[in-house]
Short mmCIF file of the C-alpha atoms (twelve columns), coordinates in Angstrom:
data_MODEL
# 
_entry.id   MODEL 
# 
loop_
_atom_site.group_PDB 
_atom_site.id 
_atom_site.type_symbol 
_atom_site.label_atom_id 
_atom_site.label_alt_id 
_atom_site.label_comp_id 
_atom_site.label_asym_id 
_atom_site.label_seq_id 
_atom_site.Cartn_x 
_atom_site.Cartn_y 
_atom_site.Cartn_z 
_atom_site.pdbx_PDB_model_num 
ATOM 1   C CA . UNK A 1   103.031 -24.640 117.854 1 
ATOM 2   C CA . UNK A 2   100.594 -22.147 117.683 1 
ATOM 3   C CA . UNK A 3   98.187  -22.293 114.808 1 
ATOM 4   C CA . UNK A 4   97.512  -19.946 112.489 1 
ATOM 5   C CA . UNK A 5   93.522  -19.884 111.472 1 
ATOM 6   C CA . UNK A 6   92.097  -19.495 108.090 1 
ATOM 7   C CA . UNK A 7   90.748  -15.927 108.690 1 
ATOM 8   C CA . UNK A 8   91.246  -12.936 110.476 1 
ATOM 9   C CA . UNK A 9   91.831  -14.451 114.110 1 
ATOM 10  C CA . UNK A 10  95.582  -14.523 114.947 1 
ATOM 11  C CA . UNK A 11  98.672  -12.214 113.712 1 
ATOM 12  C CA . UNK A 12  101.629 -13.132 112.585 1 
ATOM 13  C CA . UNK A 13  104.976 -12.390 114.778 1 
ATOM 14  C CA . UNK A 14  106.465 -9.416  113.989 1 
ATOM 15  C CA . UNK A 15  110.000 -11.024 113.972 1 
ATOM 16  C CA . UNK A 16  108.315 -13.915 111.600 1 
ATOM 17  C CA . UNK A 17  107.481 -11.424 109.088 1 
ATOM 18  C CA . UNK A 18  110.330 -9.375  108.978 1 
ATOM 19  C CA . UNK A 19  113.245 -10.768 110.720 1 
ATOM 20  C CA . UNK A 20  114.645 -11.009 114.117 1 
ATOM 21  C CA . UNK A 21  115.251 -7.658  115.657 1 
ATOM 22  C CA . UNK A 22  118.774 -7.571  115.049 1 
ATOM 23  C CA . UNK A 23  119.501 -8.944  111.211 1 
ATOM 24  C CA . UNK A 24  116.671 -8.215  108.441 1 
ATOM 25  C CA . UNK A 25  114.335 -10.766 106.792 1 
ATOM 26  C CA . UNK A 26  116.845 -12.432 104.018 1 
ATOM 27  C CA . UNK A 27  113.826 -12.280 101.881 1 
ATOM 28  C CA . UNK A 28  113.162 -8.918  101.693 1 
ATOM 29  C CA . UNK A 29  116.723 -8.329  101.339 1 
ATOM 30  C CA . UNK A 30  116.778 -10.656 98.185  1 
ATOM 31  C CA . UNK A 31  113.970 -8.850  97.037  1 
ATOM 32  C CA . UNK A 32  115.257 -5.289  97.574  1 
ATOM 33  C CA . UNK A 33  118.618 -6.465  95.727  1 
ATOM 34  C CA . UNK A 34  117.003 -7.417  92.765  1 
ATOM 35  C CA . UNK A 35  114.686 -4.989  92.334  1 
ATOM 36  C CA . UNK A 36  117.724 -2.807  92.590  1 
ATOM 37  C CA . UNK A 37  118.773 -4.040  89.430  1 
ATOM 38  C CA . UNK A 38  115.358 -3.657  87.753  1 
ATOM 39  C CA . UNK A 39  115.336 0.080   88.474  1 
ATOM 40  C CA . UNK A 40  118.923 0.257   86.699  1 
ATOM 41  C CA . UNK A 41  117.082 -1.437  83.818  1 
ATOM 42  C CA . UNK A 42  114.721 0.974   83.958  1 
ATOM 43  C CA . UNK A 43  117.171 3.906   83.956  1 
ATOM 44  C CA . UNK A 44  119.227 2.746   81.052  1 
ATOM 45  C CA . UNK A 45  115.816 2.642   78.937  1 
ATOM 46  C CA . UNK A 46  115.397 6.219   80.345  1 
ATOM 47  C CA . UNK A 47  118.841 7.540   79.845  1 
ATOM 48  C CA . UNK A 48  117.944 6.151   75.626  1 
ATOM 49  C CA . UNK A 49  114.829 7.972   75.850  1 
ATOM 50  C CA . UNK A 50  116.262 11.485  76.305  1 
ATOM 51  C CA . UNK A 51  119.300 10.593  74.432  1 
ATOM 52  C CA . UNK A 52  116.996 10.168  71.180  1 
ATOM 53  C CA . UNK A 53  115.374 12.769  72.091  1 
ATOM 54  C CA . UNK A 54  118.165 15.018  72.619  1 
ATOM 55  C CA . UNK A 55  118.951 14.659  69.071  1 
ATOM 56  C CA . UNK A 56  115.904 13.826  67.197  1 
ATOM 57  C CA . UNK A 57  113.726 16.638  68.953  1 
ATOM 58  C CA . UNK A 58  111.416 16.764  65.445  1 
ATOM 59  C CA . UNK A 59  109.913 13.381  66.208  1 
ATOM 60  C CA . UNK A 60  108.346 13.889  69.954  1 
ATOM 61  C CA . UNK A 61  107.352 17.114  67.931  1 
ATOM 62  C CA . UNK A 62  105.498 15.397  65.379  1 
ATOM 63  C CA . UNK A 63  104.391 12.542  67.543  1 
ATOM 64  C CA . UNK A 64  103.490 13.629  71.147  1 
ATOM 65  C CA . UNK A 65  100.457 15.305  69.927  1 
ATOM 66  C CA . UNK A 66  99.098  11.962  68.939  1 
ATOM 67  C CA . UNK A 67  99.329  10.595  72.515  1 
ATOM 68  C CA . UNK A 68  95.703  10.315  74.353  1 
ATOM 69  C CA . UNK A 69  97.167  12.417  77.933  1 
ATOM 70  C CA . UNK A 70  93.957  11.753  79.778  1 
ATOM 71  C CA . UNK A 71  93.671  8.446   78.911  1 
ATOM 72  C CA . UNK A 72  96.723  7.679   79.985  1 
ATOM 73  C CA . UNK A 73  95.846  9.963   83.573  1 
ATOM 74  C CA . UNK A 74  92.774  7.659   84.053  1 
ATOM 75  C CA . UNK A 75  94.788  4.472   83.198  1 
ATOM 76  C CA . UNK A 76  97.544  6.056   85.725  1 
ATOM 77  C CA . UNK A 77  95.216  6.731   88.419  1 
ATOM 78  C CA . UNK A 78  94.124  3.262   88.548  1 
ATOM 79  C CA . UNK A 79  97.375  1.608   88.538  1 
ATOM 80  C CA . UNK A 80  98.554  4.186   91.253  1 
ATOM 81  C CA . UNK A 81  95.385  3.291   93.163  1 
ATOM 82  C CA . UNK A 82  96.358  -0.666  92.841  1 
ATOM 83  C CA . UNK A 83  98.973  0.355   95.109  1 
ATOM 84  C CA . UNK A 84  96.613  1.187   97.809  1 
ATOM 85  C CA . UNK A 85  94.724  -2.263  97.860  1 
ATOM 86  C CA . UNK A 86  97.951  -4.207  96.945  1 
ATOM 87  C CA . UNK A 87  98.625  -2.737  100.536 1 
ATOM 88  C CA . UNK A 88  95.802  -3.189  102.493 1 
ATOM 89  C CA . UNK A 89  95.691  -6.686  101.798 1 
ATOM 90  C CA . UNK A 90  99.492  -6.987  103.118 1 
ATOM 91  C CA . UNK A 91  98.005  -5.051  106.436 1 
ATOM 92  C CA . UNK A 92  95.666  -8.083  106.074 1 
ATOM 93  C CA . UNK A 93  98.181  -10.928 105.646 1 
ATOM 94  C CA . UNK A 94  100.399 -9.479  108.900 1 
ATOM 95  C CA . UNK A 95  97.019  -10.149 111.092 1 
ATOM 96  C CA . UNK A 96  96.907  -13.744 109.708 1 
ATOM 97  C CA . UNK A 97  93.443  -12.646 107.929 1 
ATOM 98  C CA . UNK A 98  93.192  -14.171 104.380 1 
ATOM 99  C CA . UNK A 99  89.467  -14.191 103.966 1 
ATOM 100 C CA . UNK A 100 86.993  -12.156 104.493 1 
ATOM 101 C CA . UNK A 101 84.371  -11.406 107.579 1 
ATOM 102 C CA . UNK A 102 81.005  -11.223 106.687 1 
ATOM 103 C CA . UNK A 103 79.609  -9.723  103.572 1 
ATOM 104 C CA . UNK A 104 81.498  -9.112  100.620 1 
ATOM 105 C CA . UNK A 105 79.893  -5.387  100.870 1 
ATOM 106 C CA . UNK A 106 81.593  -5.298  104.278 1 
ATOM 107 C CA . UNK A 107 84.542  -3.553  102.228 1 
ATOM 108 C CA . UNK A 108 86.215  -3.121  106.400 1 
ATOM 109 C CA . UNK A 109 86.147  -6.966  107.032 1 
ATOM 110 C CA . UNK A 110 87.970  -7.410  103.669 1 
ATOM 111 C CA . UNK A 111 91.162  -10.248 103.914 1 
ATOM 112 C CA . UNK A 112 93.732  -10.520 101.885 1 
ATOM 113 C CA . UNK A 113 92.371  -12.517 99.024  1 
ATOM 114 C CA . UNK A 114 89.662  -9.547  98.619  1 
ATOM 115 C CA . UNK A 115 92.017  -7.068  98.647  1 
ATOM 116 C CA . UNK A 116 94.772  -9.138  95.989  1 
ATOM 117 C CA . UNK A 117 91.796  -10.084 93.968  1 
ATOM 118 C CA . UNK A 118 90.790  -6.432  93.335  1 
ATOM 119 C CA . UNK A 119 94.407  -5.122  92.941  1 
ATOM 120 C CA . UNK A 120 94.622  -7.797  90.026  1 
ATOM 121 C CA . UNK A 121 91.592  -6.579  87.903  1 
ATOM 122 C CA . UNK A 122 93.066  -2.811  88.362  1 
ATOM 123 C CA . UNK A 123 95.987  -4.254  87.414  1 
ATOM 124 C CA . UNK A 124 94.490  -5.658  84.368  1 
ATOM 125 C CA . UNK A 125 92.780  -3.069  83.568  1 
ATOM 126 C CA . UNK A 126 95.795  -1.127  83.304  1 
ATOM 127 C CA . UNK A 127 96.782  -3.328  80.721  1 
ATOM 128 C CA . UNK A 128 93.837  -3.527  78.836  1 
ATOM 129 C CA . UNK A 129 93.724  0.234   78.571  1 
ATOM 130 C CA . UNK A 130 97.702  -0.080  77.518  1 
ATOM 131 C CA . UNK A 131 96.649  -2.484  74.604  1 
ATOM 132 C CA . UNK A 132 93.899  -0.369  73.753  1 
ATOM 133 C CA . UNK A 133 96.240  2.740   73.724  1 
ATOM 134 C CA . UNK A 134 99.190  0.910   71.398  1 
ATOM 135 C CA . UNK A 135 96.211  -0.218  68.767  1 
ATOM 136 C CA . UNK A 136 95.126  3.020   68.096  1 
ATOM 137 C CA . UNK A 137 98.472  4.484   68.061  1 
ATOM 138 C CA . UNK A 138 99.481  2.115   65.190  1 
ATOM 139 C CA . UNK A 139 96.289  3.085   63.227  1 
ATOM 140 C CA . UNK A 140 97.867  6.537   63.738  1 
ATOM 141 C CA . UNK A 141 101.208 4.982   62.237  1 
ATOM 142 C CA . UNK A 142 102.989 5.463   65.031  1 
ATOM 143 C CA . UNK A 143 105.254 1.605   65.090  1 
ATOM 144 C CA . UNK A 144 108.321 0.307   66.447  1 
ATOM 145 C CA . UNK A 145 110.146 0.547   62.867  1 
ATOM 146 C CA . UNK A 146 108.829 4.227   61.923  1 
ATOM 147 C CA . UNK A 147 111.397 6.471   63.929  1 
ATOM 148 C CA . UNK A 148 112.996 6.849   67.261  1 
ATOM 149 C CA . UNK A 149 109.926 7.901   68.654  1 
ATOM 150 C CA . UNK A 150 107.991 5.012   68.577  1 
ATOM 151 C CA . UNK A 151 110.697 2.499   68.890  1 
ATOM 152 C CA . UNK A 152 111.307 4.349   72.690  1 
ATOM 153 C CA . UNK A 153 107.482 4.928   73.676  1 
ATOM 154 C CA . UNK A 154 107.281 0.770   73.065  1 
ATOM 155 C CA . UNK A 155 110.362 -0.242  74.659  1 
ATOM 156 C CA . UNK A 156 109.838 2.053   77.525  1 
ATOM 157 C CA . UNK A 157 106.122 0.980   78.052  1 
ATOM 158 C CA . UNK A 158 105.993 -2.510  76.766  1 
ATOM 159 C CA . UNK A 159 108.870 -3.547  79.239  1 
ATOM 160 C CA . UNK A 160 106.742 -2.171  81.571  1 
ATOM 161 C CA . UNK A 161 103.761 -3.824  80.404  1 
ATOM 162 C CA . UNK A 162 105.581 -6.850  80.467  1 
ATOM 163 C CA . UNK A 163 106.666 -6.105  84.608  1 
ATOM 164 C CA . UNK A 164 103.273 -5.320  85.580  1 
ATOM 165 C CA . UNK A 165 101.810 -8.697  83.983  1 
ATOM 166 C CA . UNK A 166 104.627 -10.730 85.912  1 
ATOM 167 C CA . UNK A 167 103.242 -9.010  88.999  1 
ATOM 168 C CA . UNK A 168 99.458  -10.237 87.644  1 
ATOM 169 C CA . UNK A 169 100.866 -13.617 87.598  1 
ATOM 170 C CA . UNK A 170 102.796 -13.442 90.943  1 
ATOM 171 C CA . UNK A 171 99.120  -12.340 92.850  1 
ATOM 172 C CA . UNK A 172 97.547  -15.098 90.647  1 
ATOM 173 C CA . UNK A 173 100.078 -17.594 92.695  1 
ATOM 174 C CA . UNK A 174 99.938  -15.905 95.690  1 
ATOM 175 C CA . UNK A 175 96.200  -16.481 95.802  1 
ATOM 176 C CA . UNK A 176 96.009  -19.755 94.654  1 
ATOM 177 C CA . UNK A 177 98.805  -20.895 97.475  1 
ATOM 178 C CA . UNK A 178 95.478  -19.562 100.238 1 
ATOM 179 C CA . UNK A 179 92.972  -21.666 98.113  1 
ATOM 180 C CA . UNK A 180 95.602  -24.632 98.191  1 
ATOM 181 C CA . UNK A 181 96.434  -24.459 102.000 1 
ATOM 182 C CA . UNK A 182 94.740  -25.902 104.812 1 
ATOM 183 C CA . UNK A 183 95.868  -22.932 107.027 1 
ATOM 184 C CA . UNK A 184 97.601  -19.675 106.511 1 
ATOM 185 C CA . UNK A 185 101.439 -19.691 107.092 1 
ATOM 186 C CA . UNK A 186 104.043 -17.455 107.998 1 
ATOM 187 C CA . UNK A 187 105.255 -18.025 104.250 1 
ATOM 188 C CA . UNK A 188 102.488 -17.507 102.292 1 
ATOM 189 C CA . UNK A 189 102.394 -14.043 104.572 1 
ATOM 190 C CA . UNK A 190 105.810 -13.239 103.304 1 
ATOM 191 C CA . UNK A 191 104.846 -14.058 99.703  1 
ATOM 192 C CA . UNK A 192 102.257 -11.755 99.743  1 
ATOM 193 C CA . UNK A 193 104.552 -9.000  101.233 1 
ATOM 194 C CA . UNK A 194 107.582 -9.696  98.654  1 
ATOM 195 C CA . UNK A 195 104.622 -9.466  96.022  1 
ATOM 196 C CA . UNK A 196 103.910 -5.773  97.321  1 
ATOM 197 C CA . UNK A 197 107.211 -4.935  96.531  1 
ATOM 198 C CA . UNK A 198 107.317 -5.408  93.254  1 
ATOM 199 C CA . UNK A 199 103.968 -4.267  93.177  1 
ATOM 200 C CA . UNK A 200 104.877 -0.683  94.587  1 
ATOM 201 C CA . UNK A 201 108.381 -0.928  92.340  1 
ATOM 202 C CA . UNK A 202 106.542 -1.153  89.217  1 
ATOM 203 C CA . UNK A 203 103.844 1.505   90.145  1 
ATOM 204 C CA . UNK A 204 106.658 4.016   90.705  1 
ATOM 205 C CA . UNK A 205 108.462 3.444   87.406  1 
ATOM 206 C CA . UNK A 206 105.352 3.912   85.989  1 
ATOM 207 C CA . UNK A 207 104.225 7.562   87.733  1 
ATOM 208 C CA . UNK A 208 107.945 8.264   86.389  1 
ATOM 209 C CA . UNK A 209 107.309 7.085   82.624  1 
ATOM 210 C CA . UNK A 210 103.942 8.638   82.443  1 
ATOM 211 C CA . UNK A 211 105.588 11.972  83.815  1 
ATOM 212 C CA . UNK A 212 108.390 11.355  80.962  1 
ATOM 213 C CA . UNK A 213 106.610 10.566  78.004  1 
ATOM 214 C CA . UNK A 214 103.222 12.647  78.485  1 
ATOM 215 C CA . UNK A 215 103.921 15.049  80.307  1 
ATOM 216 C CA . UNK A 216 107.382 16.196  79.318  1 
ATOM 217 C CA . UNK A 217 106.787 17.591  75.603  1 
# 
């Protein structure tokens, strides 16, 4: 069997890493399935959203104004941009190249730990600026038990909150299964694929909240 080397040096079979070429990986079909029925999650807190709304129009009135819109762009752009790296290190993972080659300024001869590593501090950034963003919110007495308004803007964005720090966790194992392995595998390959899935998922939700709640007034 044909081994698989602990940096960039051999790719992974096409048919390994997403099926044989006539039935799809079961995997990714688990994966797609499931995150089928996060996005219905997602639309039921949107369909409340506007429903609220709909009827309670004085409260995004009073509220929205109080919402920091280019914070929130900044904090957008970077979790948008996580997408990009989250990606790059999957390009990484399908040539069997977890670590890097040469410097760690050699951004080009970055592996997939690099690239998963710097997707999770833009990730938690993202979260840091959220937490920042809900503190000074309350000190504007905007809370989950004041109106409509606030109890949507925290379900809608701390469920989301609560997605994107299962996906921190998920890169968290995803590393720590390279640092644990003697070689890189076809598996941990398709971990760190599944992993951009959700990834992109909860990036996409996201562009759709932020659209929603600061941009839609």
């Amino acid at each position: 069997m044909r081994p698989v080397a602990t940096t960039a040096t051999a790719s992974l079979p096409a048919s390994r890493l997403h099926g044989q070429h006539d039935r799809p990986s079961m995997v990714a079909v688990g994966t797609i399935i499931w995150l089928s029925s996060e996005l219905m999650f997602f639309a039921a807190l949107f369909a409340s959203y506007f429903t609220i709304r709909s009827v309670s129009p004085e409260m995004w009135e009073a509220n929205t104004d109080l919402l920091n819109v280019p914070f929130a762009a900044a904090n957008t752009t970077i979790l948008v941009l996580s997408s990009v790296t989250c990606q790059l290190g999957v390009f990484a993972a399908e040539r069997g190249q977890v670590g890097r080659k040469g410097s760690v300024l050699n951004v080009g001869g970055w592996g997939l730990r690099e690239w998963f590593i710097l997707t999770y501090i833009m990730g938690a950034i993202f979260i840091g600026g959220q937490a920042l963003e809900y503190a000074e919110l309350i000190h504007e007495g905007v809370t989950i038990p004041h109106d409509g308004y606030g109890t949507m803007f925290y379900l809608t964005t701390g469920f989301h909150g609560i997605h994107v720090t299962g996906g921190l966790i998920a890169f968290l194992f995803v590393l720590g299964r390279t640092y644990i392995a003697r070689r890189f595998t076809h598996e941990q390959a398709v971990s760190a694929i599944v992993v951009s899935y959700y990834w992109h998922f909860v990036d996409v939700v996201w562009i759709g909240l932020f659209a929603t709640i600061y941009l839609v007034k």
